[in-house]
XYZ file of C-alpha atoms in Angstrom:
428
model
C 5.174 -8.724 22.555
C 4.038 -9.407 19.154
C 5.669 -7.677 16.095
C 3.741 -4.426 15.466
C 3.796 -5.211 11.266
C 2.406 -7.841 11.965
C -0.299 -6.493 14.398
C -1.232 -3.674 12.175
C -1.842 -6.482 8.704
C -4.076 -8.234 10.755
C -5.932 -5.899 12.756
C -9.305 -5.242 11.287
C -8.217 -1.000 10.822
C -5.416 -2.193 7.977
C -7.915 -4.349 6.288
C -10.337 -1.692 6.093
C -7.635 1.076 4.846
C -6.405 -1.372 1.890
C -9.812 -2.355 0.706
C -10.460 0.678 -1.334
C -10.221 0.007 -4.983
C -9.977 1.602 -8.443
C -13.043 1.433 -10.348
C -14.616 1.880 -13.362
C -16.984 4.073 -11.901
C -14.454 6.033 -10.680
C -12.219 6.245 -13.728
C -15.373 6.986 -15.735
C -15.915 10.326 -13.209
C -12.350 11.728 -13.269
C -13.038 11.656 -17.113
C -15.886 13.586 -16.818
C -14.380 16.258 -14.506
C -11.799 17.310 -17.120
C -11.706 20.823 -18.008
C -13.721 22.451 -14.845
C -11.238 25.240 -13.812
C -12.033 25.997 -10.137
C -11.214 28.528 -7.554
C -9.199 26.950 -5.093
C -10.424 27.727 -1.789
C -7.844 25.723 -0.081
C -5.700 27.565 2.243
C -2.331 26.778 2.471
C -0.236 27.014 5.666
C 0.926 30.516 3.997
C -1.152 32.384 2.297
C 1.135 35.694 1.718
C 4.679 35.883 1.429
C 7.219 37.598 3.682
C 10.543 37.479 4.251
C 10.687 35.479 6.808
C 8.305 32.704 5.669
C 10.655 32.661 2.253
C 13.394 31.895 3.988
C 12.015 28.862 6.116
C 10.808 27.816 2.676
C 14.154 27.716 1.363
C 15.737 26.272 4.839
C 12.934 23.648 4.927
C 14.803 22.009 1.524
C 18.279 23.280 3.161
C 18.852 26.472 0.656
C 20.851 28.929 1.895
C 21.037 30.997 -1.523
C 21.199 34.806 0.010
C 18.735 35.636 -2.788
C 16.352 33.885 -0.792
C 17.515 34.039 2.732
C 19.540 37.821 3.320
C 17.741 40.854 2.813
C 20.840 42.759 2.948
C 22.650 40.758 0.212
C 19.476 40.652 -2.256
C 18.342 43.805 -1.397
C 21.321 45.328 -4.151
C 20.155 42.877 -6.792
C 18.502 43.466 -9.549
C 15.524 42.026 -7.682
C 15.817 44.757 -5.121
C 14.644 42.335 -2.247
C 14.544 38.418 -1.523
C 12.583 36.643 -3.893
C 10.796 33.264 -3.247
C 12.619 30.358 -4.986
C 10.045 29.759 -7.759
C 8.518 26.015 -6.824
C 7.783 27.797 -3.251
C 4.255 29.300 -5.837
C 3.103 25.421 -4.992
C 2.466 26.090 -1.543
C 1.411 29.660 -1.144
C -2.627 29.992 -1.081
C -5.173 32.129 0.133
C -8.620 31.114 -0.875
C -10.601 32.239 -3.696
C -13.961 33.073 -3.859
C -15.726 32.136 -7.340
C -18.913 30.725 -8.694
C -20.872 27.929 -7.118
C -19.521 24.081 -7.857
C -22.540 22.771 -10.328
C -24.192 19.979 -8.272
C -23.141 17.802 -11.285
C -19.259 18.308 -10.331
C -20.549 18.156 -6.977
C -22.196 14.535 -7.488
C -18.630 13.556 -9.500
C -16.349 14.515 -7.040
C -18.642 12.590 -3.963
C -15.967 9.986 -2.606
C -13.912 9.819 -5.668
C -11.227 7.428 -5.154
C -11.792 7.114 -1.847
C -9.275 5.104 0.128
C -6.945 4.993 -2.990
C -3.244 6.322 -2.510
C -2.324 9.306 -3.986
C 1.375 10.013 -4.560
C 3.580 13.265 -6.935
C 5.176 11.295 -10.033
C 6.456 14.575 -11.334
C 5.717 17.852 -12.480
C 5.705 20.671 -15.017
C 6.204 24.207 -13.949
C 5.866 27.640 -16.805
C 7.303 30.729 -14.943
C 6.210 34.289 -15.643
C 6.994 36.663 -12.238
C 8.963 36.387 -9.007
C 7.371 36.217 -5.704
C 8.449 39.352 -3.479
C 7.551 39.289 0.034
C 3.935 40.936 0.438
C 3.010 38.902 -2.471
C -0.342 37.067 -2.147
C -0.670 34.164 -4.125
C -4.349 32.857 -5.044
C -5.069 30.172 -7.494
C -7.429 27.922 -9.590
C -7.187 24.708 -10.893
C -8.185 22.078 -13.117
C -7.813 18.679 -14.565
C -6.348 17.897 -17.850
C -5.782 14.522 -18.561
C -6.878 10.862 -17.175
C -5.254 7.680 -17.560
C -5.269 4.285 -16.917
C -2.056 1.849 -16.526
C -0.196 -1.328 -15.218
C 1.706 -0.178 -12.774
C 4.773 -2.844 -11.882
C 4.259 -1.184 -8.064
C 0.654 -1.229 -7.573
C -1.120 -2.609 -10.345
C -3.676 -1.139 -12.312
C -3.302 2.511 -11.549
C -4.683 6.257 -12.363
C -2.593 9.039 -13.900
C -3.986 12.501 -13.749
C -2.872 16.136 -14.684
C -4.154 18.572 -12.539
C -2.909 22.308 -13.868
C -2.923 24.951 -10.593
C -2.844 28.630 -12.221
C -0.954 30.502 -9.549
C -1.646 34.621 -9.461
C -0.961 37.319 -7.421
C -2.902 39.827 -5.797
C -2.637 41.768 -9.086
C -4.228 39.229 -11.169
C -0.730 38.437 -12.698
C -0.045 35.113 -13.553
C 2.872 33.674 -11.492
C 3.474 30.429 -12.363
C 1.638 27.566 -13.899
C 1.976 24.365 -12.182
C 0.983 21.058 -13.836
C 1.085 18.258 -11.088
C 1.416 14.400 -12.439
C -0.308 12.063 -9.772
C -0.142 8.712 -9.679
C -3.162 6.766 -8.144
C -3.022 3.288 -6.473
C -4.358 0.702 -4.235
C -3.149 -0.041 -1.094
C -3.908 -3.905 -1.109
C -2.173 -4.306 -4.683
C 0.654 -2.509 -3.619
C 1.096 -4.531 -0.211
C 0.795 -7.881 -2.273
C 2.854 -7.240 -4.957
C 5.951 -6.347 -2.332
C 7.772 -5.012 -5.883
C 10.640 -3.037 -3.281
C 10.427 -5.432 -0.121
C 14.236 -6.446 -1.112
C 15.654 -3.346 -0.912
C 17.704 -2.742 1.797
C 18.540 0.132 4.645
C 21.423 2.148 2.521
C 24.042 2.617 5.909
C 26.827 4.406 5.480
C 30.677 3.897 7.156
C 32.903 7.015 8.123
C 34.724 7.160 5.323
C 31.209 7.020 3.014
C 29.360 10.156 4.969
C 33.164 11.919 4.236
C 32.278 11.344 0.544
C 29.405 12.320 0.780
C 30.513 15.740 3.257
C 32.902 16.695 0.159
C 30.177 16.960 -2.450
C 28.586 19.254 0.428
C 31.325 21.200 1.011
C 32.617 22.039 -2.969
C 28.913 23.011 -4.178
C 29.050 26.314 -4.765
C 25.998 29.062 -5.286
C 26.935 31.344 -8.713
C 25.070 34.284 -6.787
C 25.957 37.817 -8.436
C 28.362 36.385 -10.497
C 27.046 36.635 -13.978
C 26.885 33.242 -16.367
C 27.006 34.465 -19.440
C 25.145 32.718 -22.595
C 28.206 33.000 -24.700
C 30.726 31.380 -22.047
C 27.993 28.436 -21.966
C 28.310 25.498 -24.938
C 26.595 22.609 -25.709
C 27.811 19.469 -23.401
C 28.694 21.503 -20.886
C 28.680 19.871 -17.135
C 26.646 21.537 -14.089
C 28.777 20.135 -11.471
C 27.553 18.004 -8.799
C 25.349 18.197 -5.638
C 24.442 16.068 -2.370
C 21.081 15.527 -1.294
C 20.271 13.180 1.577
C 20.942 10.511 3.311
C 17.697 11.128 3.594
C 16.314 11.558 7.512
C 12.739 12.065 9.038
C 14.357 15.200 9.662
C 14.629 16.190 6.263
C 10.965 15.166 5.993
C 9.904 17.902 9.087
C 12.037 20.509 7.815
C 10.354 20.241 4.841
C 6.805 20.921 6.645
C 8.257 23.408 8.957
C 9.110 25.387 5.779
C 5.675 25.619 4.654
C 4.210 21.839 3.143
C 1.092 21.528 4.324
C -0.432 18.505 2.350
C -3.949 20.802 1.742
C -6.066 19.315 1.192
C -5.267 16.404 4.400
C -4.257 18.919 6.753
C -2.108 17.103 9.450
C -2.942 19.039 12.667
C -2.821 18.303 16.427
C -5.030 17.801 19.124
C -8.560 19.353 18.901
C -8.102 20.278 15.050
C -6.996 16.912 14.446
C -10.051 15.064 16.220
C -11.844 17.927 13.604
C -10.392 16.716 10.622
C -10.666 12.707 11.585
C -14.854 13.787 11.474
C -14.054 15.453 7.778
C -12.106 13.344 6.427
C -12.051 9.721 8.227
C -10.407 7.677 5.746
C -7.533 9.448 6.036
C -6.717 7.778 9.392
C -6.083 4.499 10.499
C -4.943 3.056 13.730
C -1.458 2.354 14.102
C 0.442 -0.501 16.199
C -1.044 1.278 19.206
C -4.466 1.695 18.419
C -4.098 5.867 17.891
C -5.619 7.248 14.155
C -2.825 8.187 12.752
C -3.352 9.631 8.960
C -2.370 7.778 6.065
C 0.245 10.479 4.867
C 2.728 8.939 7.795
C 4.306 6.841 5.379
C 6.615 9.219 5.095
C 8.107 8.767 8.465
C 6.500 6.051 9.618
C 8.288 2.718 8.887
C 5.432 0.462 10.198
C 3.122 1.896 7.946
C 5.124 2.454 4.583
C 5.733 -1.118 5.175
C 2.099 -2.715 5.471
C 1.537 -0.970 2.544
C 4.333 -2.465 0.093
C 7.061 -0.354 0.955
C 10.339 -1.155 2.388
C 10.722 1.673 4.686
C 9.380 5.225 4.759
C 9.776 7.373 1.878
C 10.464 11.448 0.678
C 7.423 13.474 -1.041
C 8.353 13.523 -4.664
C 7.757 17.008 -4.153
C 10.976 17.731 -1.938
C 12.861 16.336 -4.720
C 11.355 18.344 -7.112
C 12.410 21.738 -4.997
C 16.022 20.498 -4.406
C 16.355 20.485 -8.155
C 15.234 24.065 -8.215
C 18.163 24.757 -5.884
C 20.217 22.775 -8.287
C 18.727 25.266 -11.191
C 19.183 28.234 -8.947
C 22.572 27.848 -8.020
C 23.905 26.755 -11.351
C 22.244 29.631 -13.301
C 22.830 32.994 -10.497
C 20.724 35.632 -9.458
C 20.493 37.354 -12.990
C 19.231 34.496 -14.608
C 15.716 33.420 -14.754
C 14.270 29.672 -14.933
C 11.413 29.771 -17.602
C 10.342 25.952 -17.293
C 10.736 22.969 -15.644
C 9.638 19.419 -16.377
C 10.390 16.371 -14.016
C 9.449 12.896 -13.140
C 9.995 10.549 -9.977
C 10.967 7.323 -11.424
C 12.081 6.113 -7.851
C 10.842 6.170 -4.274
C 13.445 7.812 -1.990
C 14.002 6.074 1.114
C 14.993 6.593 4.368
C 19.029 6.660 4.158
C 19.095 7.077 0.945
C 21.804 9.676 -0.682
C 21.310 11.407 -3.966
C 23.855 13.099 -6.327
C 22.766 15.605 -8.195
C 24.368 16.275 -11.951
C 23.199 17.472 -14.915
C 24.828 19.000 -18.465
C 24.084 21.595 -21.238
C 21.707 20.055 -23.720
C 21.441 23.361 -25.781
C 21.693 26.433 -26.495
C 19.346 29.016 -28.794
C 18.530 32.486 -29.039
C 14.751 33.483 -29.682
C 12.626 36.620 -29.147
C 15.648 38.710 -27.796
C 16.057 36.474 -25.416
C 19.388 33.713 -24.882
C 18.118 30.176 -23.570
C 19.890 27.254 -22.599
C 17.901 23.569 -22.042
C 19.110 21.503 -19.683
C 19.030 18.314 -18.491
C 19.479 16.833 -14.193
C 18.961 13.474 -12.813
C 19.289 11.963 -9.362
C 21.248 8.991 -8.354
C 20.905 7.735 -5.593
C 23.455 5.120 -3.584
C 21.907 2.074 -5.524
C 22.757 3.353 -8.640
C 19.465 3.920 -9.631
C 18.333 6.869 -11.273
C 15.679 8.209 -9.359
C 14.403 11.509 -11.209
C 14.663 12.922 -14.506
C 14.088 16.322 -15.450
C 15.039 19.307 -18.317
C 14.366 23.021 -17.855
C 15.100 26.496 -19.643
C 17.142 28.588 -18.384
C 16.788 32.562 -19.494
C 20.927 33.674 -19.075
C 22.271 37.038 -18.815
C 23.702 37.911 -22.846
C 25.971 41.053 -23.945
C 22.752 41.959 -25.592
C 20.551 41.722 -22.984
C 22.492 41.235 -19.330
C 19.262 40.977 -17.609
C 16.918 38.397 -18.981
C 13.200 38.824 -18.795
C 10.922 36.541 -18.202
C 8.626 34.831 -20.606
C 4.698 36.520 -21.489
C 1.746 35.061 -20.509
C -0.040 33.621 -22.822
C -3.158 35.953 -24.012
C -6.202 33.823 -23.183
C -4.637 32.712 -19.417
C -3.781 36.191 -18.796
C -7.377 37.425 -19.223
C -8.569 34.615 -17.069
C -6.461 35.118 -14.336
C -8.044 38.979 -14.373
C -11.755 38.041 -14.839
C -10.962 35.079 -11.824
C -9.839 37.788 -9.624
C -12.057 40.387 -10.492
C -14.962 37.371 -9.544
C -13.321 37.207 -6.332
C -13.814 40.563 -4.953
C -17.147 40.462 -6.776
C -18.059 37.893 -3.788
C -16.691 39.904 -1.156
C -13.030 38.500 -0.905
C -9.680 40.480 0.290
């Protein structure tokens, strides 16, 4: 029986999938689209939050944090119930009614970048309310920026900012979520083979102990108050595990709630429904089945045909285990006012990441006591694979329960009249 890598680079289906390219045309569109807030209509695997769906959330990137998962424990904080660990905003949606698309937008968006791989290179995230179970979340979105590169994985390649304004049912403004994606060809990133050297990380007895210590000494600073004045400059976070990284991790991470909207993996009929919407999202695999593009992720076959060594995380996960990092660093009392990240390294298969970070500062400003931060991954290569800072609102003997931050004035009213336009047109 022949290899299937090699079956699946010369079958006429992989040719086809890495033919798409970048193009001016394209470029020249995204540019054009920047600054049309929509709706989102998307809906999200969950579209309200409860109690129990929180907790899978948190599970699904292996957070036990009682905050999030016992209803009993949070219920005597000063939340008064579980809250939703704050990233979770990202993939809670119920659709949104609004005003019609203009058929210009409508003309820009036709096939954009179709065929061209789409991957998270980081993220900025602006809190301003906890999620409490019964919360629906509804947002719209936006792009910012547009650029162009030389990318050493992929060649030339397409950076965009999309910003996602995530509300409630209120009209409050939960969260605002700036995504980073990185755009690329298939076929460059096959050629080029930047990572084909790397390696399958395996690991010895005595190496999974080392890495079953870090496990077992984390600890979650709960109800236990950090206070701003027992917190200096320089200051070390302590240490956490994530990984080796299994497929396992990568279907906990859907069961908790990733649904990849707007692809949609599904099953059966509702899959041979969304290979008629969208059919460039799936190509054959070794056995001649569509299979959709996204399975590079847990499909080595695939990651590999298209310039990958093996299959890979969603820079997303990442980006949620450092909000447990956050989380269980700063306890319940505190509150995490912003984040900013970036994946500087695929995570593969096997791969083990250690988690530190330190005090960069500390400030006091509008009644309020910050500290800034700053975390990176390692993983077993020595490589640092992402790099992030936050703020962190601490409990003060001024003021032992922080607040969060105000919306800014112009978003706020936006949020409202976005809403309002909703139930205008009939929505829940």
């Amino acid at each position: 029986m022949t290899d299937a890598k090699t079956d699946i680079k010369q079958s006429e289906e992989w040719q086809k999938a890495v033919s798409y390219e970048i193009t001016d045309e394209d470029i020249e569109r995204q540019r054009k689209l920047i600054g049309f807030d929509q709706a989102a209509k998307t809906r999200e695997y969950i579209q309200m939050a409860t109690e129990d769906n929180i907790r899978n959330f948190a599970h699904g990137m292996g957070d036990d944090n009682p905050l999030y998962c016992d209803p009993h424990y949070a219920k005597k904080t000063r939340w008064g119930s579980v809250i939703a660990p704050g990233m979770m905003a990202g993939v809670i949606n119920r659709p949104m009614l609004g005003d019609p698309v203009p058929d210009e937008i409508k003309a820009l968006r036709k096939s954009l970048f179709k065929g061209v791989h789409v991957f998270v290179s980081g993220s900025q995230w602006d809190f301003y309310r906890p999620i409490f179970p019964g919360d629906t979340i509804y947002s719209f979105n936006g792009d910012e920026t547009c650029e162009v590169k030389q990318s050493e994985f992929a060649g030339r390649s397409v950076i965009t900012n999309r910003r996602d304004v995530k509300l409630n049912q209120r009209g409050e403004v939960v969260a605002v979520y700036r995504i980073l994606r990185v755009l690329t060809e298939r076929k460059t990133a096959a050629k080029k083979g930047k990572y084909s050297a790397i390696q399958p990380a395996t690991y010895t007895d005595e190496e999974m102990q080392a890495v079953e210590d870090i496990y077992a000494a984390e600890k979650v600073q709960g109800g236990e108050k950090r206070w701003f004045e027992d917190v200096e400059k320089g200051d070390p976070m302590g240490m956490q595990a994530k990984g080796p990284l299994t497929v396992t991790d990568v279907i906990c991470f859907h069961a908790g709630g990733y649904g990849f909207v707007p692809y949609a993996p599904t099953a059966n009929r509702l899959a041979h429904k969304n290979r008629q919407r969208i059919p460039a999202f799936y190509v054959k695999n070794e056995y001649g089945v569509p299979d959709v593009a996204q399975r590079l992720h847990w499909d080595p076959v695939w990651a590999q045909a298209i310039g990958n060594p093996m299959a890979y995380d969603y820079g997303v996960m990442r980006e949620n285990y450092l909000w447990q990092y956050l989380s269980d660093w700063a306890g319940d009392d505190a509150i995490i006012t912003h984040i900013h990240d970036e994946i500087r390294k695929f995570n593969y298969m096997g791969d083990v990441q250690k988690v530190t970070g330190e005090v960069l500062a500390k400030r006091q400003e509008g009644g309020q006591s910050y500290v800034d931060v700053a975390v990176k991954f390692t993983n077993q290569r020595g490589e640092e694979s992402v790099r992030a800072t936050a703020t962190i609102a601490l409990p003060s003997k001024e003021r032992p329960l922080p607040l969060y931050p105000a919306v800014p004035d112009e978003l706020a009213e936006k949020a409202v009249r976005m809403l309002a336009r909703h139930r205008e047109l009939g929505g829940d």
